[in-house]
Amino acid sequence: MLIINADDWGASISATSRIEECVKAGVIDTVSAMVYMKDSRRAVRISKNLKIDTALHLNFTAPFDGDNVPKRILESQLKIISYLKSKKSAQFIYNRALHPHFDYVYKAQYDEYCELFGSAPQRIDGHNHMHLCANMLAGKFIPAQTRVRRNIHFIDEKKSILNRAYRSIVDLYLTKRYYCTDYFLHIHQFMREDSEKRTAGLKNLAEMSKKAEIELLVHPHQTEDYEFVMSDEFKILTNRVYRAKTAHNY
């Protein structure tokens, strides 16, 4: 099963509009929605009208820029942003002082999603994948048995043993506590300049999806992603496999 998911739904008018176009074209199956952002409320109306399956896209790195965001939420989020962007290793280090801020900002986004969509999120992932930062994992804020995005699965990329070991440990924890797909891949892993390698990669993706549950991440507001998923080559190959219009099956 292949689930093609677009992140940043509601982040901006341009992002939402690009994703909406891709959904209507049949190249995007599900979306991950941001709350407290400029286009969050319009995006909710569109998703309801089009009956798009949505996840909560937790945001700990991009300042909330929607209208009337409570001051306390903004202040707590900015403290988190300052820490996570202070150094690359910050996401891997648990910060005890920020525990209540992560708790508060997580719950605020969860509750806002429930208010906007009229139901609790059935899937949760994160902007810049920060739903998997040390404070979120240690805090266990996301309820058990929720559908949660796992770490990206590397196909050809060479990563250090330490990097792979860390990701494996986190994924082991995730699969024991939550529901996860078998693989999580990024569209950029298939966007090769060599046309033969690109076609081979997409065919491999199609074959993998016949035996496993795969989430494929796309950012349509980025022109290169948009042009690739809207290409005839991508449409033909991905339409040959079972595509899930909802991610509630895994």
Short mmCIF file of C-alpha atoms in Angstrom, two decimals, residues 94-227:
data_model
loop_
_atom_site.label_atom_id
_atom_site.label_comp_id
_atom_site.label_asym_id
_atom_site.label_seq_id
_atom_site.Cartn_x
_atom_site.Cartn_y
_atom_site.Cartn_z
CA TYR A 94 16.36 16.16 26.54
CA ASN A 95 15.91 19.61 28.09
CA ARG A 96 14.19 19.26 31.46
CA ALA A 97 13.51 23.01 31.74
CA LEU A 98 11.54 22.94 28.50
CA HIS A 99 9.40 19.93 29.44
CA PRO A 100 6.37 22.02 30.52
CA HIS A 101 6.64 24.16 27.38
CA PHE A 102 6.66 21.12 25.08
CA ASP A 103 3.71 19.74 27.03
CA TYR A 104 1.78 23.00 26.74
CA VAL A 105 2.52 23.67 23.06
CA TYR A 106 1.77 20.07 22.09
CA LYS A 107 -1.58 20.08 23.91
CA ALA A 108 -2.47 23.50 22.50
CA GLN A 109 -1.95 22.24 18.94
CA TYR A 110 -3.80 19.00 19.66
CA ASP A 111 -6.78 20.87 21.12
CA GLU A 112 -6.79 23.42 18.29
CA TYR A 113 -6.87 20.59 15.74
CA CYS A 114 -9.82 19.02 17.58
CA GLU A 115 -11.61 22.37 17.60
CA LEU A 116 -11.02 23.06 13.91
CA PHE A 117 -11.68 19.59 12.52
CA GLY A 118 -14.31 18.49 14.99
CA SER A 119 -12.46 15.33 16.00
CA ALA A 120 -9.14 14.17 17.44
CA PRO A 121 -6.26 13.58 15.01
CA GLN A 122 -5.90 9.95 14.02
CA ARG A 123 -2.35 10.54 12.73
CA ILE A 124 0.43 12.73 14.10
CA ASP A 125 3.73 13.76 12.55
CA GLY A 126 5.96 16.82 12.84
CA HIS A 127 7.33 19.80 10.95
CA ASN A 128 11.03 19.08 10.37
CA HIS A 129 10.23 15.74 12.07
CA MET A 130 10.48 17.33 15.50
CA HIS A 131 7.71 15.10 16.82
CA LEU A 132 10.66 12.73 17.28
CA CYS A 133 12.91 15.11 19.20
CA ALA A 134 14.15 13.95 22.61
CA ASN A 135 11.69 16.05 24.62
CA MET A 136 8.69 14.68 22.70
CA LEU A 137 9.83 11.08 22.97
CA ALA A 138 10.74 11.29 26.65
CA GLY A 139 7.56 13.20 27.49
CA LYS A 140 5.33 10.56 25.87
CA PHE A 141 2.83 13.32 25.10
CA ILE A 142 1.36 11.58 22.06
CA PRO A 143 -1.16 8.95 23.21
CA ALA A 144 -0.21 5.30 22.75
CA GLN A 145 -1.75 3.48 19.77
CA THR A 146 -1.84 6.70 17.73
CA ARG A 147 -0.64 6.50 14.12
CA VAL A 148 2.76 8.20 14.18
CA ARG A 149 5.32 8.85 11.45
CA ARG A 150 8.56 6.93 11.84
CA ASN A 151 12.09 7.97 10.82
CA ILE A 152 12.91 8.22 7.15
CA HIS A 153 14.16 4.98 5.62
CA PHE A 154 17.39 5.37 3.67
CA ILE A 155 17.58 3.48 0.39
CA ASP A 156 20.92 4.33 -1.22
CA GLU A 157 22.17 7.13 1.00
CA LYS A 158 25.23 6.38 3.09
CA LYS A 159 24.73 7.27 6.74
CA SER A 160 27.01 6.69 9.71
CA ILE A 161 26.60 3.65 11.90
CA LEU A 162 25.73 5.93 14.82
CA ASN A 163 23.03 7.67 12.78
CA ARG A 164 21.46 4.39 11.69
CA ALA A 165 21.68 2.92 15.19
CA TYR A 166 19.93 5.91 16.74
CA ARG A 167 17.14 5.84 14.16
CA SER A 168 16.71 2.09 14.63
CA ILE A 169 16.32 2.49 18.39
CA VAL A 170 13.77 5.27 17.97
CA ASP A 171 11.82 3.28 15.37
CA LEU A 172 11.79 0.23 17.64
CA TYR A 173 10.28 2.38 20.40
CA LEU A 174 7.75 3.89 17.99
CA THR A 175 6.55 0.57 16.63
CA LYS A 176 6.02 -0.80 20.13
CA ARG A 177 4.01 2.21 21.34
CA TYR A 178 2.34 3.45 18.15
CA TYR A 179 1.07 2.35 14.75
CA CYS A 180 3.60 3.06 12.00
CA THR A 181 3.96 2.29 8.33
CA ASP A 182 6.63 -0.20 7.32
CA TYR A 183 8.59 2.50 5.51
CA PHE A 184 8.70 6.29 5.41
CA LEU A 185 10.32 7.71 2.27
CA HIS A 186 10.90 11.19 0.83
CA ILE A 187 10.13 12.08 -2.78
CA HIS A 188 13.64 13.50 -3.16
CA GLN A 189 15.00 9.96 -2.93
CA PHE A 190 13.47 9.31 -6.37
CA MET A 191 14.20 12.64 -8.06
CA ARG A 192 17.34 11.62 -9.93
CA GLU A 193 18.85 13.57 -12.83
CA ASP A 194 19.56 10.29 -14.61
CA SER A 195 16.22 9.32 -16.18
CA GLU A 196 16.99 5.60 -16.13
CA LYS A 197 17.83 5.66 -12.41
CA ARG A 198 14.73 7.77 -11.73
CA THR A 199 12.46 5.34 -13.56
CA ALA A 200 14.12 2.36 -11.87
CA GLY A 201 13.65 3.99 -8.47
CA LEU A 202 9.94 4.61 -9.07
CA LYS A 203 9.46 1.04 -10.28
CA ASN A 204 11.19 -0.18 -7.13
CA LEU A 205 8.83 1.98 -5.06
CA ALA A 206 5.86 0.42 -6.85
CA GLU A 207 7.17 -3.08 -6.15
CA MET A 208 7.87 -2.29 -2.49
CA SER A 209 4.33 -0.98 -2.01
CA LYS A 210 2.87 -4.32 -3.12
CA LYS A 211 4.41 -6.00 -0.08
CA ALA A 212 4.63 -3.22 2.51
CA GLU A 213 2.88 -0.11 3.77
CA ILE A 214 4.77 2.96 2.63
CA GLU A 215 4.31 6.65 3.35
CA LEU A 216 5.86 8.86 0.68
CA LEU A 217 6.41 12.49 1.72
CA VAL A 218 5.96 15.38 -0.71
CA HIS A 219 6.16 19.16 -0.30
CA PRO A 220 4.18 20.46 -3.31
CA HIS A 221 4.83 24.11 -2.40
CA GLN A 222 8.41 23.40 -3.43
CA THR A 223 8.45 23.72 -7.21
CA GLU A 224 10.71 20.73 -7.83
CA ASP A 225 8.42 18.44 -5.81
CA TYR A 226 5.32 19.84 -7.50
CA GLU A 227 6.66 19.36 -11.02
#
